[in-house]
Tab-separated table of C-alpha atoms in Angstrom:
chain	number	residue	atom	x	y	z
A	12	MET	CA	65.267	34.086	40.107
A	13	ALA	CA	62.100	32.946	38.344
A	14	GLU	CA	62.495	29.504	39.975
A	15	GLN	CA	62.776	31.058	43.467
A	16	THR	CA	59.683	33.181	42.775
A	17	ALA	CA	57.780	30.103	41.616
A	18	LEU	CA	58.868	28.199	44.708
A	19	SER	CA	57.820	31.103	46.933
A	20	GLY	CA	54.436	31.275	45.232
A	21	ALA	CA	53.944	27.530	45.684
A	22	ALA	CA	54.918	27.802	49.359
A	23	VAL	CA	52.411	30.611	49.918
A	24	LEU	CA	49.666	28.586	48.263
A	25	SER	CA	50.553	25.605	50.456
A	26	LEU	CA	50.482	27.845	53.529
A	27	LEU	CA	47.037	29.157	52.612
A	28	ASP	CA	45.762	25.637	52.018
A	29	LEU	CA	47.090	24.402	55.375
A	30	THR	CA	45.617	27.419	57.142
A	31	ARG	CA	42.217	26.692	55.631
A	32	LYS	CA	42.419	23.038	56.704
A	33	ALA	CA	43.379	24.082	60.243
A	34	ARG	CA	40.426	26.471	60.483
A	35	HIS	CA	38.003	23.764	59.422
A	36	ALA	CA	39.365	21.057	61.714
A	37	GLU	CA	36.561	19.632	63.861
A	38	SER	CA	38.611	18.075	66.671
A	39	ALA	CA	41.908	18.438	68.481
A	40	ARG	CA	43.126	15.090	67.133
A	41	GLU	CA	42.451	16.175	63.577
A	42	LEU	CA	44.274	19.440	64.154
A	43	GLY	CA	47.255	17.614	65.670
A	44	PHE	CA	47.352	15.217	62.707
A	45	ILE	CA	47.517	18.182	60.317
A	46	ALA	CA	50.445	19.674	62.262
A	47	VAL	CA	52.678	16.572	62.195
A	48	ASN	CA	51.764	15.245	58.738
A	49	ASP	CA	50.597	18.071	56.456
A	50	SER	CA	53.400	20.482	57.414
A	51	HIS	CA	55.524	18.466	54.971
A	52	ALA	CA	53.963	20.562	52.172
A	53	LEU	CA	55.941	23.597	53.384
A	54	ALA	CA	59.306	21.956	54.074
A	55	PRO	CA	60.373	18.306	53.707
A	56	TYR	CA	61.188	16.307	56.851
A	57	ARG	CA	61.354	12.682	57.947
A	58	GLN	CA	59.860	12.842	61.417
A	59	ALA	CA	57.600	15.270	63.285
A	60	ALA	CA	56.322	15.403	66.860
A	61	LEU	CA	53.767	17.705	68.470
A	62	TRP	CA	54.432	18.257	72.161
A	63	LEU	CA	52.128	19.941	74.704
A	64	GLU	CA	53.118	20.698	78.251
A	65	GLY	CA	49.951	19.326	79.749
A	66	SER	CA	49.810	16.215	77.546
A	67	GLY	CA	53.394	15.382	76.595
A	68	VAL	CA	53.903	14.011	73.090
A	69	TYR	CA	50.488	14.646	71.570
A	70	GLY	CA	51.081	13.548	67.971
A	71	LEU	CA	53.688	11.792	65.775
A	72	SER	CA	54.005	11.801	62.010
A	73	GLY	CA	52.839	8.590	60.404
A	74	VAL	CA	51.283	7.327	63.670
A	75	LEU	CA	47.577	7.373	64.506
A	76	GLN	CA	47.883	6.643	68.224
A	77	VAL	CA	50.807	7.698	70.437
A	78	GLU	CA	51.993	5.118	72.974
A	79	ALA	CA	53.327	7.088	75.913
A	80	ASN	CA	55.282	4.177	77.402
A	81	VAL	CA	57.542	3.350	74.453
A	82	PRO	CA	61.208	4.513	74.787
A	83	TYR	CA	61.071	6.692	71.669
A	84	VAL	CA	58.128	8.731	72.973
A	85	GLN	CA	59.668	9.056	76.425
A	86	TRP	CA	62.938	10.319	74.945
A	87	LEU	CA	61.091	12.807	72.708
A	88	ASP	CA	59.169	14.084	75.733
A	89	LYS	CA	62.430	14.840	77.561
A	90	VAL	CA	63.922	16.619	74.523
A	91	CYS	CA	60.843	18.765	73.928
A	92	ARG	CA	60.477	19.594	77.618
A	93	ALA	CA	64.099	20.748	77.732
A	94	GLN	CA	63.495	23.094	74.783
A	95	ALA	CA	60.297	24.481	76.322
A	96	GLU	CA	62.011	25.115	79.662
A	97	ALA	CA	64.883	26.845	77.851
A	98	GLY	CA	62.368	29.260	76.286
A	99	HIS	CA	63.442	28.685	72.690
A	100	THR	CA	60.958	29.874	70.055
A	101	ALA	CA	62.701	28.727	66.847
A	102	GLN	CA	65.833	26.663	67.445
A	103	ARG	CA	67.950	24.488	65.138
A	104	LEU	CA	68.885	21.327	67.031
A	105	THR	CA	71.580	18.695	66.756
A	106	ALA	CA	72.855	16.167	69.235
A	107	ALA	CA	75.478	18.665	70.377
A	108	GLU	CA	72.833	21.166	71.620
A	109	LEU	CA	71.269	18.626	73.972
A	110	PRO	CA	72.438	17.526	77.403
A	111	PRO	CA	74.892	14.608	77.144
A	112	ALA	CA	72.377	12.079	78.466
A	113	LEU	CA	69.851	12.987	75.760
A	114	GLY	CA	72.366	13.684	72.983
A	115	ALA	CA	73.857	10.200	73.317
A	116	GLU	CA	70.586	8.649	72.069
A	117	TRP	CA	70.017	11.124	69.235
A	118	ALA	CA	71.334	8.924	66.440
A	119	GLU	CA	69.096	6.091	67.592
A	120	TRP	CA	65.858	8.075	67.218
A	121	LEU	CA	66.270	11.105	64.933
A	122	PRO	CA	68.100	12.222	61.775
A	123	ALA	CA	71.039	14.606	62.114
A	124	TYR	CA	69.185	17.926	61.942
A	125	ALA	CA	66.059	18.983	63.853
A	126	LEU	CA	64.050	22.165	64.229
A	127	TRP	CA	62.117	23.187	67.346
A	128	LEU	CA	59.240	25.648	66.838
A	129	ALA	CA	57.447	26.823	69.980
A	130	LEU	CA	53.707	27.402	69.859
A	131	PRO	CA	52.870	31.125	69.985
A	132	GLY	CA	51.064	32.171	73.149
A	133	SER	CA	49.357	29.265	74.848
A	134	ALA	CA	47.659	26.219	73.441
A	135	ALA	CA	44.761	24.926	75.496
A	136	GLY	CA	46.220	26.705	78.465
A	137	ALA	CA	49.679	25.070	78.203
A	138	GLY	CA	52.960	25.673	76.359
A	139	GLY	CA	54.096	23.420	73.568
A	140	GLY	CA	55.923	23.146	70.283
A	141	LEU	CA	56.523	21.266	67.048
A	142	LEU	CA	59.727	19.232	66.530
A	143	LEU	CA	60.750	18.474	62.918
A	144	ALA	CA	63.756	16.321	61.949
A	145	ARG	CA	65.516	15.502	58.615
A	146	ASP	CA	68.906	14.728	57.104
A	147	LEU	CA	69.612	18.253	55.732
A	148	PRO	CA	70.196	21.515	57.634
A	149	TRP	CA	67.249	23.881	57.975
A	150	THR	CA	67.328	27.107	55.975
A	151	GLU	CA	66.148	30.492	57.198
A	152	PRO	CA	63.283	30.849	54.641
A	153	GLU	CA	61.957	27.455	55.727
A	154	ILE	CA	62.064	28.466	59.390
A	155	VAL	CA	60.197	31.704	58.662
A	156	LEU	CA	57.551	29.897	56.593
A	157	LEU	CA	57.054	27.181	59.216
A	158	GLY	CA	56.826	29.844	61.924
A	159	GLU	CA	53.985	31.563	60.068
A	160	TRP	CA	52.234	28.239	59.650
A	161	LEU	CA	52.574	27.358	63.334
A	162	ASP	CA	51.216	30.776	64.308
A	163	ALA	CA	48.066	30.157	62.238
A	164	TRP	CA	47.830	26.606	63.576
A	165	GLY	CA	48.056	27.869	67.174
A	166	HIS	CA	45.220	30.311	66.532
A	167	ALA	CA	43.025	27.474	65.251
A	168	TRP	CA	43.977	25.358	68.277
A	169	ARG	CA	43.011	28.091	70.739
A	170	ALA	CA	39.714	28.706	68.931
A	171	LEU	CA	38.931	24.994	69.136
A	172	HIS	CA	39.622	24.941	72.888
A	173	ARG	CA	37.966	28.272	73.732
A	174	PRO	CA	35.389	27.720	76.529
A	175	PRO	CA	31.778	28.836	75.936
A	176	ARG	CA	31.111	32.485	76.715
A	177	GLY	CA	29.828	32.952	80.244
A	178	SER	CA	31.024	29.552	81.497
A	179	LEU	CA	33.192	29.003	84.558
A	180	ARG	CA	36.144	27.995	82.368
A	181	ALA	CA	35.857	31.242	80.424
A	182	LEU	CA	35.834	33.238	83.652
A	183	VAL	CA	38.888	31.386	84.995
A	184	ALA	CA	40.713	31.876	81.699
A	185	ARG	CA	39.919	35.572	81.724
A	186	ARG	CA	41.124	35.930	85.314
A	187	ARG	CA	44.308	34.039	84.460
A	188	GLY	CA	44.910	36.289	81.479
A	189	ALA	CA	44.405	39.359	83.628
A	190	ALA	CA	46.862	38.034	86.204
A	191	ASP	CA	49.477	37.416	83.515
A	192	ASP	CA	49.041	40.891	82.018
A	193	SER	CA	52.319	42.778	82.263
A	194	ARG	CA	50.734	46.208	81.793
A	195	PRO	CA	50.372	48.590	84.770
A	196	TRP	CA	47.230	47.911	86.754
A	197	TRP	CA	45.610	51.207	85.780
A	198	ARG	CA	45.851	50.204	82.102
A	199	ARG	CA	44.188	46.817	82.497
A	200	PRO	CA	40.523	46.983	81.392
A	201	LEU	CA	39.280	44.435	83.922
A	202	LEU	CA	40.901	46.163	86.871
A	203	ARG	CA	39.647	49.494	85.640
A	204	TRP	CA	36.115	48.156	85.456
A	205	VAL	CA	36.401	46.586	88.911
A	206	THR	CA	37.830	49.786	90.388
A	207	GLY	CA	35.098	51.849	88.770
A	208	ALA	CA	32.415	49.486	90.069
A	209	LEU	CA	33.822	49.649	93.612
A	210	LEU	CA	33.979	53.433	93.515
A	211	LEU	CA	30.426	53.570	92.213
A	212	ALA	CA	29.243	51.145	94.908
A	213	ALA	CA	30.835	53.332	97.593
A	214	LEU	CA	29.266	56.523	96.254
A	215	PRO	CA	27.257	58.116	99.098
A	216	VAL	CA	23.564	58.607	98.376
A	217	ARG	CA	20.622	59.638	100.510
A	218	LEU	CA	18.560	56.680	101.744
A	219	THR	CA	14.999	57.449	100.691
A	220	VAL	CA	11.682	55.609	100.731
A	221	LEU	CA	8.268	56.395	99.309
A	222	ALA	CA	5.007	56.243	101.226
A	223	PRO	CA	1.415	57.336	100.581
A	224	GLY	CA	0.867	60.804	102.039
A	225	GLU	CA	-1.834	63.397	102.563
A	226	LEU	CA	-2.286	66.968	103.735
A	227	VAL	CA	-4.187	66.840	107.044
A	228	PRO	CA	-5.092	69.386	109.744
A	229	ALA	CA	-2.296	69.832	112.245
A	230	HIS	CA	-4.410	70.667	115.332
A	231	PRO	CA	-8.070	70.027	114.506
A	232	ALA	CA	-10.974	70.151	116.956
A	233	VAL	CA	-12.582	66.728	116.727
A	234	ILE	CA	-16.380	66.781	117.002
A	235	ARG	CA	-17.729	63.515	118.404
A	236	ALA	CA	-21.228	62.292	119.140
A	237	PRO	CA	-22.174	63.530	122.660
A	238	LEU	CA	-24.896	60.903	123.090
A	239	ASP	CA	-26.401	57.793	121.590
A	240	GLY	CA	-28.964	58.662	118.974
A	241	VAL	CA	-29.804	59.394	115.374
A	242	ILE	CA	-28.569	62.499	113.558
A	243	ASP	CA	-31.564	64.427	112.305
A	244	THR	CA	-30.125	67.462	110.536
A	245	PHE	CA	-26.915	69.206	109.475
A	246	HIS	CA	-26.656	72.967	109.656
A	247	VAL	CA	-23.365	73.209	107.682
A	248	GLN	CA	-21.935	71.706	104.525
A	249	PRO	CA	-18.538	70.016	104.021
A	250	ASN	CA	-15.610	72.489	103.835
A	251	GLN	CA	-17.846	75.341	104.998
A	252	THR	CA	-16.298	78.081	107.121
A	253	VAL	CA	-17.908	78.206	110.564
A	254	LYS	CA	-17.738	80.500	113.575
A	255	GLN	CA	-17.499	79.637	117.236
A	256	ASP	CA	-20.828	78.506	118.788
A	257	GLN	CA	-22.385	78.145	115.341
A	258	PRO	CA	-24.764	75.129	115.154
A	259	LEU	CA	-23.214	72.210	113.293
A	260	PHE	CA	-25.753	69.384	113.427
A	261	GLY	CA	-28.527	68.088	115.644
A	262	PHE	CA	-29.929	64.763	116.825
A	263	ASP	CA	-33.510	63.588	116.586
A	264	GLU	CA	-35.109	65.157	119.706
A	265	ALA	CA	-38.433	63.309	119.651
A	266	LEU	CA	-37.276	60.499	121.930
A	267	ILE	CA	-35.439	62.899	124.222
A	268	GLN	CA	-38.488	65.176	124.443
A	269	ALA	CA	-40.652	62.192	125.347
A	270	ARG	CA	-38.219	61.082	128.038
A	271	LEU	CA	-38.076	64.653	129.355
A	272	ALA	CA	-41.879	64.821	129.564
A	273	VAL	CA	-41.988	61.498	131.418
A	274	SER	CA	-39.257	62.650	133.802
A	275	ARG	CA	-41.066	65.916	134.554
A	276	GLN	CA	-44.357	64.110	135.094
A	277	ALA	CA	-42.665	61.678	137.460
A	278	GLN	CA	-41.159	64.633	139.330
A	279	ALA	CA	-44.566	66.331	139.607
A	280	THR	CA	-46.121	63.098	140.890
A	281	ALA	CA	-43.423	62.730	143.526
A	282	GLU	CA	-43.951	66.336	144.660
A	283	ALA	CA	-47.749	65.764	144.928
A	284	GLU	CA	-47.185	62.650	147.038
A	285	TYR	CA	-44.885	64.657	149.285
A	286	ARG	CA	-47.478	67.417	149.827
A	287	GLN	CA	-50.168	64.849	150.631
A	288	ALA	CA	-47.927	63.092	153.144
A	289	ALA	CA	-47.008	66.439	154.738
A	290	GLN	CA	-50.711	67.272	155.367
A	291	GLN	CA	-51.355	63.835	156.865
A	292	ALA	CA	-48.333	64.180	159.116
A	293	LEU	CA	-50.115	66.979	161.020
A	294	SER	CA	-52.636	64.468	162.411
A	295	ASP	CA	-50.857	61.141	161.894
A	296	GLY	CA	-47.439	60.598	163.393
A	297	ARG	CA	-46.733	57.589	161.187
A	298	SER	CA	-46.920	59.769	158.041
A	299	LYS	CA	-43.949	61.804	159.266
A	300	ALA	CA	-41.713	58.786	158.671
A	301	GLN	CA	-42.650	58.790	154.960
A	302	LEU	CA	-41.554	62.399	154.405
A	303	ALA	CA	-37.829	61.602	154.256
A	304	LEU	CA	-38.444	58.784	151.757
A	305	LEU	CA	-40.603	60.996	149.562
A	306	THR	CA	-38.012	63.782	149.697
A	307	GLY	CA	-35.373	61.396	148.301
A	308	LYS	CA	-37.773	60.288	145.595
A	309	ILE	CA	-38.348	63.920	144.571
A	310	GLU	CA	-34.587	64.517	144.314
A	311	GLU	CA	-34.201	61.361	142.192
A	312	ARG	CA	-36.934	62.452	139.784
A	313	ARG	CA	-35.478	65.955	139.664
A	314	ALA	CA	-31.997	64.557	138.777
A	315	GLU	CA	-33.483	62.393	136.042
A	316	ALA	CA	-35.240	65.397	134.548
A	317	ALA	CA	-32.049	67.487	134.729
A	318	PHE	CA	-30.090	64.708	132.981
A	319	VAL	CA	-32.619	64.478	130.164
A	320	GLU	CA	-32.622	68.285	129.859
A	321	ALA	CA	-28.807	68.196	129.537
A	322	GLN	CA	-29.093	65.536	126.833
A	323	LEU	CA	-31.586	67.720	125.026
A	324	ALA	CA	-29.091	70.579	125.149
A	325	ARG	CA	-26.287	68.350	123.878
A	326	ALA	CA	-28.471	67.205	120.993
A	327	ARG	CA	-27.720	70.584	119.401
A	328	VAL	CA	-23.944	70.445	118.642
A	329	LEU	CA	-22.157	73.799	118.367
A	330	SER	CA	-18.741	74.654	116.916
A	331	PRO	CA	-16.082	75.046	119.624
A	332	ARG	CA	-13.991	77.451	117.506
A	333	ASP	CA	-13.633	79.207	114.186
A	334	GLY	CA	-12.482	77.131	111.242
A	335	VAL	CA	-13.530	74.877	108.377
A	336	ALA	CA	-15.906	71.943	108.866
A	337	LEU	CA	-14.346	68.737	107.537
A	338	PHE	CA	-16.654	65.737	107.179
A	339	ASP	CA	-18.202	63.416	104.615
A	340	ASP	CA	-21.428	63.767	102.682
A	341	PRO	CA	-24.190	64.762	105.146
A	342	SER	CA	-26.662	62.406	103.479
A	343	GLU	CA	-24.588	59.464	104.689
A	344	TRP	CA	-25.045	60.579	108.306
A	345	LEU	CA	-28.717	61.511	108.299
A	346	GLY	CA	-30.835	58.805	109.924
A	347	ARG	CA	-27.844	56.703	110.925
A	348	PRO	CA	-27.540	55.642	114.582
A	349	VAL	CA	-24.324	56.790	116.225
A	350	SER	CA	-22.724	55.958	119.556
A	351	VAL	CA	-21.223	58.219	122.158
A	352	GLY	CA	-17.676	59.212	121.155
A	353	GLU	CA	-18.044	58.400	117.462
A	354	ARG	CA	-16.248	61.009	115.334
A	355	ILE	CA	-18.566	63.055	113.153
A	356	MET	CA	-16.395	65.892	111.825
A	357	ARG	CA	-13.348	68.067	112.447
A	358	ILE	CA	-13.001	71.820	112.720
A	359	ALA	CA	-9.619	72.980	111.415
A	360	GLU	CA	-8.014	76.318	110.787
A	361	PRO	CA	-7.437	76.848	107.025
A	362	GLY	CA	-3.650	77.343	107.235
A	363	ASP	CA	-2.953	74.875	110.040
A	364	LEU	CA	-1.749	71.938	107.862
A	365	GLU	CA	0.822	69.172	108.105
A	366	VAL	CA	1.797	66.043	106.187
A	367	GLU	CA	0.591	62.618	107.238
A	368	ALA	CA	2.299	59.590	105.678
A	369	TRP	CA	1.944	55.864	106.209
A	370	VAL	CA	5.347	54.169	106.083
A	371	PRO	CA	5.174	50.442	105.199
A	372	VAL	CA	6.844	48.089	107.645
A	373	ALA	CA	9.391	47.024	105.002
A	374	ASP	CA	10.393	50.671	104.425
A	375	ALA	CA	10.695	51.769	108.046
A	376	ILE	CA	14.157	53.307	107.737
A	377	PRO	CA	15.685	55.263	110.645
A	378	LEU	CA	14.541	58.880	110.472
A	379	ALA	CA	16.172	61.585	112.529
A	380	PRO	CA	14.078	64.341	114.135
A	381	GLN	CA	13.236	67.024	111.575
A	382	ALA	CA	14.201	64.713	108.713
A	383	ARG	CA	13.145	66.098	105.353
A	384	VAL	CA	9.849	65.004	103.797
A	385	SER	CA	8.702	65.960	100.291
A	386	LEU	CA	5.031	65.389	99.469
A	387	TYR	CA	4.357	65.113	95.729
A	388	LEU	CA	0.642	65.719	95.397
A	389	THR	CA	-1.223	63.863	92.688
A	390	ALA	CA	-2.975	67.080	91.712
A	391	SER	CA	0.299	69.052	91.565
A	392	PRO	CA	3.299	66.733	91.071
A	393	LEU	CA	5.691	69.469	89.924
A	394	SER	CA	5.504	71.539	93.113
A	395	PRO	CA	6.271	69.326	96.124
A	396	VAL	CA	5.258	70.351	99.625
A	397	GLU	CA	8.306	70.400	101.907
A	398	ALA	CA	8.037	69.369	105.547
A	399	GLU	CA	10.079	68.102	108.503
A	400	VAL	CA	9.334	64.996	110.534
A	401	ARG	CA	7.506	65.771	113.783
A	402	TYR	CA	7.019	62.221	115.009
A	403	VAL	CA	6.845	58.607	113.824
A	404	ALA	CA	4.447	56.232	115.563
A	405	HIS	CA	6.001	53.466	117.623
A	406	ASP	CA	3.449	50.781	116.698
A	407	ALA	CA	2.324	49.778	113.224
A	408	VAL	CA	-1.378	50.156	112.428
A	409	GLN	CA	-3.405	47.980	110.098
A	410	ARG	CA	-4.496	49.877	107.006
A	411	PRO	CA	-7.769	49.416	105.099
A	412	ASP	CA	-5.971	47.271	102.506
A	413	GLY	CA	-4.811	44.851	105.216
A	414	SER	CA	-1.166	45.942	105.304
A	415	TYR	CA	0.594	47.398	108.335
A	416	ALA	CA	2.254	50.800	108.359
A	417	TYR	CA	3.647	53.410	110.744
A	418	ARG	CA	1.928	56.774	110.988
A	419	LEU	CA	4.252	59.723	110.332
A	420	ARG	CA	3.470	63.382	110.880
A	421	ALA	CA	5.603	66.180	109.425
A	422	THR	CA	5.378	69.922	109.988
A	423	LEU	CA	5.307	72.121	106.882
A	424	VAL	CA	8.448	74.164	106.323
A	425	GLY	CA	6.586	77.075	104.714
A	426	ASP	CA	3.102	78.156	103.758
A	427	THR	CA	1.171	76.375	101.032
A	428	ASP	CA	-1.868	77.175	98.919
A	429	HIS	CA	-2.977	73.552	98.776
A	430	ARG	CA	-6.079	72.565	100.692
A	431	VAL	CA	-6.453	69.888	103.295
A	432	GLY	CA	-7.262	66.380	102.043
A	433	LEU	CA	-5.051	66.363	98.941
A	434	LYS	CA	-3.222	63.063	98.556
A	435	GLY	CA	0.048	62.074	96.925
A	436	THR	CA	3.352	60.318	97.519
A	437	ALA	CA	5.678	61.310	100.342
A	438	LYS	CA	9.426	60.958	99.843
A	439	LEU	CA	11.203	60.395	103.167
A	440	SER	CA	14.918	61.216	103.312
A	441	GLY	CA	17.098	59.290	105.771
A	442	ARG	CA	20.826	59.160	106.367
A	443	TRP	CA	23.626	58.960	103.778
A	444	VAL	CA	24.526	55.387	102.776
A	445	PRO	CA	26.713	53.741	100.081
A	446	LEU	CA	25.045	53.205	96.735
A	447	ALA	CA	25.491	49.431	97.101
A	448	TYR	CA	23.464	49.430	100.340
A	449	TRP	CA	20.808	51.638	98.759
A	450	ALA	CA	20.413	49.210	95.844
A	451	LEU	CA	20.620	45.959	97.848
A	452	ARG	CA	18.649	46.891	100.978
A	453	ARG	CA	15.285	45.549	99.820
A	454	PRO	CA	16.665	42.415	98.064
A	455	LEU	CA	18.752	41.529	101.126
A	456	ALA	CA	15.782	42.030	103.439
A	457	SER	CA	13.598	39.836	101.217
A	458	ALA	CA	16.276	37.146	101.025
A	459	ARG	CA	16.756	37.220	104.776
A	460	ALA	CA	13.022	36.906	105.399
A	461	TYR	CA	12.815	34.021	102.917
A	462	LEU	CA	15.958	32.138	103.948
A	463	GLY	CA	15.786	32.901	107.658
A	464	TRP	CA	19.387	33.982	108.219
């Protein structure tokens, strides 16, 4: 009993030593050499052969280089292949267990008793096994011990042939392992991850874009310059409440007054010439012909004077309605020449507001009528202003920063306490789309613009 215990302890120590050597092997050839030569420390044998399905006879005991064309190696390849195809894991072999054609040559190549040990799992992606042969029958303890050793050796072999993480070989090996998994599909981690990713990609979300926005008057009265001239004075201040017909600003009237005086003097001169010609016509028939010409001249001078008088009246601009005067700093307008039609200010009702947003060309998503718009004001980001799309401009307009954008106007859903002119970010809500489209819309558009497909 003590001798068997000592032998068992020695066998375990040998197994640990072989396992350590297998773990530290630096190449497949070194690992194969350990399998066919150093396994002798666990159980004595005369000949050993390592066979791999993808490579055939990979290693022989006592031989550094295997010659695949010699008869011995070819016969061993057939024997090992027959055992692998039969699915044997640990099989005692004699000539009687082989097909007659192979068993007839047994005595020529191997001792009487052999042992076939299949590699556990896969080795380098292929099946294989270790064939040991000797003159004595194999005992059960030896088979168990050699099986443990081959299991550790197979682990070292797979670690040596494991592809780098993230490489194409690693991906193919993982896919192959998933395909060979015998568990139900709902229990396979890879398929569960793929199914979860597909479900997440198909999750419907609202297609939204962001655009710079502002609160603007919905229906303002635009006050434009009625004539060419220089603004002389402002009668109101920015954001001041005004009444209808209240003076807003006035032009410099000095030039207009001078032109009016000249026009009136020219009219008076024409009328004096007419009276003189009328007196001469009483005694001179030729003077009667000049009366019609002088009458036309009087009408011309009278029209010029009336036009200048109208310009003088327009030089004093009045408010067309009640509201709030919206314009820039008056000091920037005083003394500046303006042209006819140039916008000076706007008169807007205090509660008549709507949202104006500028949608970049890259974010011009389809928006249905009355699509929802949320304006997050910079001054009050926690209380968005809700609105519904009223219209989206057909043509893009160049912005001050050089980019192009579409003008969008949205009607407020309810009342708001915010004043006109406050700026922020408008969130435009479009149709429902899959999450994958929502995430890939901009990258796909950029790739298409870059690649041209």
